[in-house]
Short mmCIF file of C-alpha atoms in Angstrom, two decimals:
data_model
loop_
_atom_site.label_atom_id
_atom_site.label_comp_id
_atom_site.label_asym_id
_atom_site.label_seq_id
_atom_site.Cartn_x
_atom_site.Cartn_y
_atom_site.Cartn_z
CA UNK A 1002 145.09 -65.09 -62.74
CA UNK A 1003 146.17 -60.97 -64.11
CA UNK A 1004 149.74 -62.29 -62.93
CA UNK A 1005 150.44 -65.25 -65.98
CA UNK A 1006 149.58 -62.03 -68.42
CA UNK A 1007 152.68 -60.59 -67.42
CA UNK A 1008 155.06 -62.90 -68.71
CA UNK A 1009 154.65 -62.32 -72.03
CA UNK A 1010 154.34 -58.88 -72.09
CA UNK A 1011 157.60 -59.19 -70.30
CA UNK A 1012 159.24 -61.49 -73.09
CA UNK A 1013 158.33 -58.91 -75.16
CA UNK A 1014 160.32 -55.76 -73.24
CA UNK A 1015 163.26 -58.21 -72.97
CA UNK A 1016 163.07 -58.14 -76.99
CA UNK A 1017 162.68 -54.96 -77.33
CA UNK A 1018 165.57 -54.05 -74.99
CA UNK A 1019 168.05 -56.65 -76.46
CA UNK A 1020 167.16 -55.48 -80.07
CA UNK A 1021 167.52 -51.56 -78.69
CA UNK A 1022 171.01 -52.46 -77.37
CA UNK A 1023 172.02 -54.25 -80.24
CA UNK A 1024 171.20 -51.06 -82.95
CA UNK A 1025 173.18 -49.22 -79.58
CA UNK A 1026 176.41 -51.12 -80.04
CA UNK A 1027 175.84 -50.45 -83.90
CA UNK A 1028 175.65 -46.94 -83.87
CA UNK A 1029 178.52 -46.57 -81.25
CA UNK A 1030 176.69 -45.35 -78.58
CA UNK A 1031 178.08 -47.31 -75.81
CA UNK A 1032 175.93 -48.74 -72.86
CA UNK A 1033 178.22 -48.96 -70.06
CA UNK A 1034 176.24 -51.90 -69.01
CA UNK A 1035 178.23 -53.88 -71.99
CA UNK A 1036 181.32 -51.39 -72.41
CA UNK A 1037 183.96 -49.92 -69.65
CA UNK A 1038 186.53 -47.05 -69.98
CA UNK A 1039 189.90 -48.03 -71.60
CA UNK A 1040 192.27 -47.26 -73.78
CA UNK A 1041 190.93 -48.91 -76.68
CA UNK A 1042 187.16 -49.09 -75.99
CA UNK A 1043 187.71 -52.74 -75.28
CA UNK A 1044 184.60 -55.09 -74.22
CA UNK A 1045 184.79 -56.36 -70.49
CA UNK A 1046 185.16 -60.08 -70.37
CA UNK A 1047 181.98 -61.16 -68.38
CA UNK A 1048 182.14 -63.48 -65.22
CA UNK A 1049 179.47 -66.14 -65.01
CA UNK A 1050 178.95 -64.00 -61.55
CA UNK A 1051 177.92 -61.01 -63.92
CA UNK A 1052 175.40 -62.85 -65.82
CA UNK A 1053 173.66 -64.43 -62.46
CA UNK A 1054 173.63 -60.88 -61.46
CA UNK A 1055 172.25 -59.25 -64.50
CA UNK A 1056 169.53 -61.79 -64.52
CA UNK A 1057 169.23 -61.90 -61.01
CA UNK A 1058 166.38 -59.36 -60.89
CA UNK A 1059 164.07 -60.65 -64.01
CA UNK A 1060 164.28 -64.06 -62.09
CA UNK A 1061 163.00 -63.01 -58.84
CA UNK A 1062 160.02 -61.35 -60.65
CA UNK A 1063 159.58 -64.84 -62.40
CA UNK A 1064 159.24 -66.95 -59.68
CA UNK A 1065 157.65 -63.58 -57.87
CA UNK A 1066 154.88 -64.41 -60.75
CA UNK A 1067 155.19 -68.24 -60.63
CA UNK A 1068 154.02 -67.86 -56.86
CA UNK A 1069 151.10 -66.03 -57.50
CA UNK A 1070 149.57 -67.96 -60.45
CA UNK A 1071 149.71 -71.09 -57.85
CA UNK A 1072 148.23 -69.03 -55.26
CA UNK A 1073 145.13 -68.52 -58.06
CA UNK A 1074 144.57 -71.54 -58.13
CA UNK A 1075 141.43 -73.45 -56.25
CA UNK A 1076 142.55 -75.49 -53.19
CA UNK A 1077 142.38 -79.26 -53.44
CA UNK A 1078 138.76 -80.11 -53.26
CA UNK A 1079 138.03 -83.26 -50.17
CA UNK A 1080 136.85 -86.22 -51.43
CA UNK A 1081 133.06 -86.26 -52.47
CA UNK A 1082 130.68 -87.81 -50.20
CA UNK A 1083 128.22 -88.30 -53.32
CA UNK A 1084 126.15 -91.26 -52.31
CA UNK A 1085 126.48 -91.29 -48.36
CA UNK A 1086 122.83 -92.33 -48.09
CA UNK A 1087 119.76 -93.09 -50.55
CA UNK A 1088 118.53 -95.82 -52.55
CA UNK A 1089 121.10 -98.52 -54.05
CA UNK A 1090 119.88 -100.90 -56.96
CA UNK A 1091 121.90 -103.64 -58.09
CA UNK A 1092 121.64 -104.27 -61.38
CA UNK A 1093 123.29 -107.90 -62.69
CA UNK A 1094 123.18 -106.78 -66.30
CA UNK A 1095 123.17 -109.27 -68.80
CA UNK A 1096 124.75 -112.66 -68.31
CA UNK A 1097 127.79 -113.13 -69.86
CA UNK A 1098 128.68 -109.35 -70.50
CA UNK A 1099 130.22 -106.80 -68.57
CA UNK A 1100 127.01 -105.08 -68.30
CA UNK A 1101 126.32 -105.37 -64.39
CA UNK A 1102 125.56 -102.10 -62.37
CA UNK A 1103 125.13 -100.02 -59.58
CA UNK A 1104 122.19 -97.34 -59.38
CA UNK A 1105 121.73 -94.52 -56.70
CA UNK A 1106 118.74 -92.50 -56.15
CA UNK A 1107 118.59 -89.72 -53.75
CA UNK A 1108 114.54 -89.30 -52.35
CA UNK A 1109 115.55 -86.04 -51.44
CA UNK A 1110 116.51 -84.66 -54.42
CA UNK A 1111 115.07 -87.04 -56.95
CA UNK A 1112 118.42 -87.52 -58.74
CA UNK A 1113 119.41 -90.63 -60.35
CA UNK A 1114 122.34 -92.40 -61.36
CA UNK A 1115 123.44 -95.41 -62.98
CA UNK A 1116 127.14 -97.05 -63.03
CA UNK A 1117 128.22 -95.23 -59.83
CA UNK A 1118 130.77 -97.99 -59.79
CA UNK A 1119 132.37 -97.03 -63.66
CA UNK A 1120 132.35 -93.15 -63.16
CA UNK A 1121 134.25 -93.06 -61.08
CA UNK A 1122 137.01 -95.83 -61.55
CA UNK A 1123 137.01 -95.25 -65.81
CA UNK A 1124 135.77 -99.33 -66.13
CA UNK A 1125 132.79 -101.66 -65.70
CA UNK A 1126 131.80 -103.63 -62.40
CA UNK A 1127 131.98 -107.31 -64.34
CA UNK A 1128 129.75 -110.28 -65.47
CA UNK A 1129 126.74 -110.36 -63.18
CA UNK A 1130 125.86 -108.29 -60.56
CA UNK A 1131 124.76 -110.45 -57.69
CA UNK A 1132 124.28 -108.49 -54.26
CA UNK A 1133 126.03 -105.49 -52.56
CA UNK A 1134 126.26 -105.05 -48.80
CA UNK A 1135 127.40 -102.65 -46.23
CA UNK A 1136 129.23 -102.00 -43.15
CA UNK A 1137 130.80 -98.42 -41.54
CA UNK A 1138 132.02 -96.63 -44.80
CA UNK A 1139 132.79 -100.20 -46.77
CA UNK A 1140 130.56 -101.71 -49.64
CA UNK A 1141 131.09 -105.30 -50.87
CA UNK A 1142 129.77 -105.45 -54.11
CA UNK A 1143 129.13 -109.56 -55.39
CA UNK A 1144 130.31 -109.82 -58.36
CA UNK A 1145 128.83 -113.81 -59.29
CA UNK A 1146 130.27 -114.43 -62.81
CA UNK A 1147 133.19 -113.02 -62.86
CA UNK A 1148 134.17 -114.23 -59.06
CA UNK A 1149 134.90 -111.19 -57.31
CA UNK A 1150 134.17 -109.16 -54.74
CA UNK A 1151 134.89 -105.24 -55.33
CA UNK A 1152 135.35 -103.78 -52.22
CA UNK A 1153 134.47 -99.86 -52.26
CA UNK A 1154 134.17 -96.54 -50.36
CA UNK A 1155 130.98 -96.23 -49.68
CA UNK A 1156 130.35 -92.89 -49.67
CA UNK A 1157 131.82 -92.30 -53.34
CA UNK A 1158 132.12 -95.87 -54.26
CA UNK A 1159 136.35 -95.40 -55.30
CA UNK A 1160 137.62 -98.64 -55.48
CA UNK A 1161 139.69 -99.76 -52.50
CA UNK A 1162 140.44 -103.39 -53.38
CA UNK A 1163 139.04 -106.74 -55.38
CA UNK A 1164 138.66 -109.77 -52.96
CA UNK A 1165 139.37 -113.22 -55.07
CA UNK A 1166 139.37 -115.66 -55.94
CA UNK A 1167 135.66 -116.84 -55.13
CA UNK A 1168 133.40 -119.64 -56.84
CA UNK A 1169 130.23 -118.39 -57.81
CA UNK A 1170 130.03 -115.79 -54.95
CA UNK A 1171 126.81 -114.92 -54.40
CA UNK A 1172 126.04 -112.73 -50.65
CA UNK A 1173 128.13 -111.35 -48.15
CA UNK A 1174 127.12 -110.80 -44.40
CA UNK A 1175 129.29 -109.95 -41.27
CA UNK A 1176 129.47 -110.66 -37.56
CA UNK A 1177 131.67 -107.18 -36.87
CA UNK A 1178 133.49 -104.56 -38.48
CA UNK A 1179 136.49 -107.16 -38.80
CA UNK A 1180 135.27 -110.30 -40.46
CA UNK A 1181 132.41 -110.91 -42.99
CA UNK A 1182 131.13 -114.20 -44.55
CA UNK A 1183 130.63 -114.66 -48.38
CA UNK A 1184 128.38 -117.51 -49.91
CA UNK A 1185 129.23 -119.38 -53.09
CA UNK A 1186 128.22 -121.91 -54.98
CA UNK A 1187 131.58 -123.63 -56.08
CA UNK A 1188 132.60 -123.58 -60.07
CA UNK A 1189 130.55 -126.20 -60.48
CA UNK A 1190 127.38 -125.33 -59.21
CA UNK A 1191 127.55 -127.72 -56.49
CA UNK A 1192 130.64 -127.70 -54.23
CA UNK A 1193 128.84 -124.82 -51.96
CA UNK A 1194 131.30 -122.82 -49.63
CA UNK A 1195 131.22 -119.79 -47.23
CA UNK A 1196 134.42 -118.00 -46.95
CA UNK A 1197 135.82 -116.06 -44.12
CA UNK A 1198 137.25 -112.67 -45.03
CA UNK A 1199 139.35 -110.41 -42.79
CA UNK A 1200 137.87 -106.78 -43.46
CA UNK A 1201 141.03 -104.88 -42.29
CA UNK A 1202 143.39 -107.00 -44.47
CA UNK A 1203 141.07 -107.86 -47.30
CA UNK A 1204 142.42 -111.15 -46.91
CA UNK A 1205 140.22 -114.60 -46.96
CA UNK A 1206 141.47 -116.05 -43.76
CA UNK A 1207 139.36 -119.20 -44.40
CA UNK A 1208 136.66 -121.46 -46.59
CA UNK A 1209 134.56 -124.65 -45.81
CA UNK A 1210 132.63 -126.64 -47.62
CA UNK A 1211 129.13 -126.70 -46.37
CA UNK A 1212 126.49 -127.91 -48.92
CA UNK A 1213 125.04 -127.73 -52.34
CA UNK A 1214 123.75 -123.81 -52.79
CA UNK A 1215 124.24 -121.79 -50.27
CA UNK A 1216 122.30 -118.56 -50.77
CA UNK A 1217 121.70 -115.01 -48.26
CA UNK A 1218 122.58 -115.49 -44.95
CA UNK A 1219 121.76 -114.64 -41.78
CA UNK A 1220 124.06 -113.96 -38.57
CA UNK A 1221 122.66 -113.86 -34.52
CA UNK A 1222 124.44 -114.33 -31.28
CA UNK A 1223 127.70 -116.30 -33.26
CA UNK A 1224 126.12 -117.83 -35.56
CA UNK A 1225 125.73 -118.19 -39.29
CA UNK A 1226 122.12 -119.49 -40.51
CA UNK A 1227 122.80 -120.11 -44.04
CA UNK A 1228 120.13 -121.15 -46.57
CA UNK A 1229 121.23 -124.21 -48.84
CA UNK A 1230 119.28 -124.30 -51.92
CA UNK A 1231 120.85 -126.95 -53.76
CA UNK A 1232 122.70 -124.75 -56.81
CA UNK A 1233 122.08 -126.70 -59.96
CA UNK A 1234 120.53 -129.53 -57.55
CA UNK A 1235 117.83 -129.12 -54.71
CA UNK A 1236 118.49 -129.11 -51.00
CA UNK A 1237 116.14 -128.20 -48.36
CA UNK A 1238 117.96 -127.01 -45.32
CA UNK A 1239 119.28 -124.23 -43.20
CA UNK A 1240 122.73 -125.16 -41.89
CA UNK A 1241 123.91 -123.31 -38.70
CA UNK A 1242 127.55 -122.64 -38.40
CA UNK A 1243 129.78 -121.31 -35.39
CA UNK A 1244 131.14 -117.93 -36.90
CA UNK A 1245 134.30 -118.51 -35.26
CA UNK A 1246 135.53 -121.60 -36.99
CA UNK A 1247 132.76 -122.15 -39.63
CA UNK A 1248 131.68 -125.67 -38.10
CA UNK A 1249 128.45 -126.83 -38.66
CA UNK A 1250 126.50 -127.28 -35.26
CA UNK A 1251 123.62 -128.07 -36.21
CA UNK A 1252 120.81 -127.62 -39.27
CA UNK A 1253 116.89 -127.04 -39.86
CA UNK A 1254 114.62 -129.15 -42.17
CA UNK A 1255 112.64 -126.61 -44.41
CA UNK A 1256 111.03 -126.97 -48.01
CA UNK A 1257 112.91 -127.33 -51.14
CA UNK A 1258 115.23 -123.85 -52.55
CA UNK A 1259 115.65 -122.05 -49.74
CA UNK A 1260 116.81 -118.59 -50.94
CA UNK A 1261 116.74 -116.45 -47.98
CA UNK A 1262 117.19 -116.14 -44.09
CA UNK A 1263 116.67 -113.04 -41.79
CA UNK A 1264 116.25 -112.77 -38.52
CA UNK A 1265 113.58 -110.05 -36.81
CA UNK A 1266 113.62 -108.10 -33.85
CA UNK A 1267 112.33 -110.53 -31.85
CA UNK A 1268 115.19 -113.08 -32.80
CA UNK A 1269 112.94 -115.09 -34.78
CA UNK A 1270 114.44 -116.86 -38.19
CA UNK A 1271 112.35 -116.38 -41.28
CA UNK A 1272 113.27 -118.13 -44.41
CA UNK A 1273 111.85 -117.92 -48.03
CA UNK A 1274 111.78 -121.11 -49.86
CA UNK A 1275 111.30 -121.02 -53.63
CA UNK A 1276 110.26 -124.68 -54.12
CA UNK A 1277 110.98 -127.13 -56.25
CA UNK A 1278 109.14 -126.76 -59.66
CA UNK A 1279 108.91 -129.04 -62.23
CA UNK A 1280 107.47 -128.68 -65.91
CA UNK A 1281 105.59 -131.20 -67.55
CA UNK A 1282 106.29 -128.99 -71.22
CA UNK A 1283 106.87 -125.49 -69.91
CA UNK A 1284 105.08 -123.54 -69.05
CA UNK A 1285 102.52 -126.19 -67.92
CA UNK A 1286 103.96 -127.50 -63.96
CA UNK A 1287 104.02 -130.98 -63.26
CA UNK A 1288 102.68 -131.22 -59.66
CA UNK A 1289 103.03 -134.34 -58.61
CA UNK A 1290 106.83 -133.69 -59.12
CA UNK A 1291 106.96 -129.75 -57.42
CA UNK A 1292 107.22 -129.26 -54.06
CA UNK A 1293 105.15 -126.00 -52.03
CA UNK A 1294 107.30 -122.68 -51.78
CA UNK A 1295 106.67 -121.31 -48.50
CA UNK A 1296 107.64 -118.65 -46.01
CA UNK A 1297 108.84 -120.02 -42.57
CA UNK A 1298 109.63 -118.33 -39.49
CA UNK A 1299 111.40 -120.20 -36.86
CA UNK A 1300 112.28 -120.57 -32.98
CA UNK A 1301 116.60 -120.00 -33.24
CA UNK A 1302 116.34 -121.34 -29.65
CA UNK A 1303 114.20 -124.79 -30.04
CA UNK A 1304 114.41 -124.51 -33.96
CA UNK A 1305 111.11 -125.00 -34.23
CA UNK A 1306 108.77 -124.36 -36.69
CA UNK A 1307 106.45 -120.93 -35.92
CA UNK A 1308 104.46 -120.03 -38.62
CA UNK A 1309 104.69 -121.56 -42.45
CA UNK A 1310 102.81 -119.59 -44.85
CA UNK A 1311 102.68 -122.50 -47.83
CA UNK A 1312 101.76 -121.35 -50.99
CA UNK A 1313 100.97 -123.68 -54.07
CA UNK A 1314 103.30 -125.56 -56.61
CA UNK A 1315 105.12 -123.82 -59.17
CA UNK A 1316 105.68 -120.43 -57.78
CA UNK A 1317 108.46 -118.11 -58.49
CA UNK A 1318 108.82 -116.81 -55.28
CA UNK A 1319 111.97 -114.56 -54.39
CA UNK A 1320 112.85 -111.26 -52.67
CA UNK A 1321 111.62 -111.60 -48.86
CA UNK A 1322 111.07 -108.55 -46.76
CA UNK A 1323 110.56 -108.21 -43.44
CA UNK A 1324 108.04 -105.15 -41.76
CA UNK A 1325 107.32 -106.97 -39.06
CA UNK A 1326 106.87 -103.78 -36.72
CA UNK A 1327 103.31 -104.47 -38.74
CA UNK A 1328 103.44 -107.95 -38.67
CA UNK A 1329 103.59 -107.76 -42.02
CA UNK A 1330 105.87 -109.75 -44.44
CA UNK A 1331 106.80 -108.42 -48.21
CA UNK A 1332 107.83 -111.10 -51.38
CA UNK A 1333 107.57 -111.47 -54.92
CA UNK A 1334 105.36 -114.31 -56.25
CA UNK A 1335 105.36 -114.47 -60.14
CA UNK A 1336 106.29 -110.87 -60.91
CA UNK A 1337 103.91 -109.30 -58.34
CA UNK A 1338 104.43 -108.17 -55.18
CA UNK A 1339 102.72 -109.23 -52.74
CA UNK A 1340 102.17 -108.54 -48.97
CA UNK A 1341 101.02 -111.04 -46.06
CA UNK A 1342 100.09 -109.72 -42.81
CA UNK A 1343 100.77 -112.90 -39.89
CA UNK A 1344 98.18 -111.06 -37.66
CA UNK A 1345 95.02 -111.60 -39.94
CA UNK A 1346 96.63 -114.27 -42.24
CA UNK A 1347 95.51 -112.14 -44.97
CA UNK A 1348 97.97 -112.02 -48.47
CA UNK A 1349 97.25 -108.61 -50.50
CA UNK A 1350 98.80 -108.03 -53.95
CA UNK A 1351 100.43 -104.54 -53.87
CA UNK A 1352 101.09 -104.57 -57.65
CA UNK A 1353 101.78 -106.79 -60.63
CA UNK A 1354 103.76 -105.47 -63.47
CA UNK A 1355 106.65 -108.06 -63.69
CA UNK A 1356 108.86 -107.04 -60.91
CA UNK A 1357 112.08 -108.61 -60.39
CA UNK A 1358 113.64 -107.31 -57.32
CA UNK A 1359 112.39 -105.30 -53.91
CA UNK A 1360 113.52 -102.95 -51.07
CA UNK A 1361 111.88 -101.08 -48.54
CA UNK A 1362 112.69 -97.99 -46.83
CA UNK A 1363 111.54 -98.19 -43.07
CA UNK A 1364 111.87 -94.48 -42.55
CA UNK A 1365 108.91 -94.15 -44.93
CA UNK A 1366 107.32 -97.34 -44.57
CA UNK A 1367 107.67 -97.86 -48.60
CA UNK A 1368 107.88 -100.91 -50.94
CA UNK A 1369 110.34 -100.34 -53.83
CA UNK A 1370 110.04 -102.56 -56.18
CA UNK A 1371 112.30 -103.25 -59.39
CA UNK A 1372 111.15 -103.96 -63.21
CA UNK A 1373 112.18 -106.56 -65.78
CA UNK A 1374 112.45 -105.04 -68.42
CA UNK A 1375 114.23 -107.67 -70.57
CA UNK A 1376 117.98 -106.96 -71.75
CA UNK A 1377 116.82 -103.18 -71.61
CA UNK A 1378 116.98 -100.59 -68.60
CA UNK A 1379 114.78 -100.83 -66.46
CA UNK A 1380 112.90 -98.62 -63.51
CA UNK A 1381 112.33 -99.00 -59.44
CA UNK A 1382 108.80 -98.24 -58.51
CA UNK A 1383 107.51 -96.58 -54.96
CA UNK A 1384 104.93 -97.18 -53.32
CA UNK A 1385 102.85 -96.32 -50.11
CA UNK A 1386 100.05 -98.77 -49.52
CA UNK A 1387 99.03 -100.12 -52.29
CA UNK A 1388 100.17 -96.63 -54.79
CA UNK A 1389 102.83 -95.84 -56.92
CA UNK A 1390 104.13 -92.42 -55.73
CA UNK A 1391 107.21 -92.65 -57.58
CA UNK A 1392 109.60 -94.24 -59.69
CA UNK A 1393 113.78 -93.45 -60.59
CA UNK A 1394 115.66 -95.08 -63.81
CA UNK A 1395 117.84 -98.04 -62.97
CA UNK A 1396 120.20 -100.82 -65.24
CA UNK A 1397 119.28 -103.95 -66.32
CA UNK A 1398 118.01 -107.34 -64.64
CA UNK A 1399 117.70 -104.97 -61.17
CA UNK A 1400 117.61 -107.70 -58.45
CA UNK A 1401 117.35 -105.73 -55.02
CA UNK A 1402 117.36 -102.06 -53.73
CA UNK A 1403 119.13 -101.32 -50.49
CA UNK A 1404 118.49 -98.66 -48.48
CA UNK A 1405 120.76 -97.01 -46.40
#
């Protein structure tokens, strides 16, 4: 950087030298640089050629100096892999604002950070954070109110493209790298979709209407298991679509709200069902209106029913998990988390302190699970066993951590 300090102590020798051979030309002492031998002392008329070679030389040294000031400078930096693993919490944010986020949280380093999304594209994710998934170096993040899917880098979460319109989108899941499937509820609550989006184009090759609700799917050897929970009604089946034209082949009788399908190592389906739940004068539950939420898994090859783990009327049940490598199955009932292991038929609360979403990280065999704290921010708790080992700030209304 010494080099830009020499142009202007070089302006000011070019002063100094014009203002020198102006006093010259004054006092009659003639600079032969200006003045040739004649008869009458006469100025040379100057060529443009003459001028291009009197500056010729201070010109190389500018560009001379131009040259190296560039070459001072840093090289282009690669684009930042800043999130390519860790903890992502999806925040919705509060309903009918702009307020919906993204949080990362790095268990190695115990860094946190909130609106990965708005740092680094200068504006908000939208109205309503609903679900974010992954596949390669893509993230789809769901954006439900404002009926959008932003489709990101994953590793630095730079915006690549929006994928709209969509009704009420609510989760995404794929079948490859080329297509993946997003669930919506229609504008009016009601008209419930899935549409068919071509990854490489960003395009929606396809939608079909499939049922009232449709809710976090599940997809195993081509086909699409996808949970209709009725939207602003109540349905109480799993509808099974061929994930090459989106017919419906065939469909599964479970209990009312269906939020949820995943399918184990084994191949098993497991559904969470919320219920139906009806209040005589809230909070007090009419129950000989509710329905049982339960926990179901199921037989994809007889669809038969396996193992229902019914629990009692007027539950707010949400968030399944599977651990099944300990037969174990994860869920939120009433703002605690609770755990219920298929071997023993045992259900253990882990911890009740109003959580409102959950993850788990296999690598550590932890539960994270994710605060209410109202229209404020909130935190994600860790735990191993039944112990809170740790905790990282998060946004508000966190639904879900996903770790990756």
């Amino acid at each position: 950087m010494i080099f830009s300090y020499l142009v202007p102590i070089l302006l000011i020798l070019l002063v100094y030298q014009f203002v020198k051979q102006k006093r010259s030309i004054k006092n009659k002492d003639y600079d032969y640089r200006y003045y040739e031998e004649g008869p009458y002392g006469e100025r040379k008329q100057r060529t443009w050629i003459d001028k291009i070679k009197d500056w010729f030389p201070f010109s190389c040294f500018l560009v001379f100096n131009c040259i190296c000031m560039q070459s001072c400078r840093p090289d282009p930096q690669p684009l930042s892999k800043q999130y390519p693993t860790g903890y992502f919490c999806v925040n919705e944010g509060i309903f009918g604002q702009t307020s919906g986020t993204v949080s990362h949280f790095d268990p190695n380093t115990k860094v946190s950070t909130d609106q990965i999304f708005a740092s680094v594209n200068d504006r908000p994710l939208g109205n309503v954070v609903q679900s974010i998934a992954f596949t390669n170096e893509l993230a789809f993040i769901v954006v439900n109110n404002s009926n959008k899917i932003e489709l990101v880098n994953a590793l630095n979460f730079e915006s690549i493209s929006q994928i709209a319109p969509l009704q009420q989108p609510r989760y995404v899941t794929f079948n490859s790298d080329d297509i993946a499937y997003v669930s919506q509820w229609g504008d009016n609550g009601i008209s419930g979709r899935i549409s068919k989006v071509n990854i490489p184009s960003r395009l929606i090759v396809q939608t079909e209407l499939i049922g009232t609700g449709p809710e976090k799917m599940a997809h195993s050897n081509n086909r699409l298991y996808v949970p209709l929970s009725g939207g602003y009604q109540t349905n109480n089946k799993i509808v099974i679509l061929n994930d090459q034209t989106l017919e419906c082949t065939d469909s599964i009788e479970v209990n009312d709200r269906p939020l949820s399908c995943q399918i184990d190592q084994n191949g098993s389906l497991w559904v969470l069902c919320a219920g139906k739940t009806v209040y005589a004068t809230y909070p007090n539950v009419d129950t000989s209106s509710s329905t049982p939420a339960a926990i179901i898994q199921i037989d994809t090859s007889t669809k038969n029913t396996m193992m229902k783990i019914e629990m009692e009327k007027g539950l707010s049940l949400s968030n399944l998990i599977l651990n099944l490598d300990q037969n174990e199955v994860n869920y939120l009932k009433n703002g605690a988390i609770y755990q219920y292991n298929t071997l023993t038929n045992q259900e253990v609360e882990i911890a009740n302190n109003g959580f409102y979403g959950l993850g788990y990280d296999p690598a550590t065999d932890r539960l994270l699970g994710a605060i209410n704290n109202g229209i404020n921010p909130s935190k994600v708790v860790l735990f191993s066993g039944q112990s809170a080992v740790d905790s990282f700030d998060v946004g508000t209304f966190p639904n879900s951590i996903i770790v990756r």
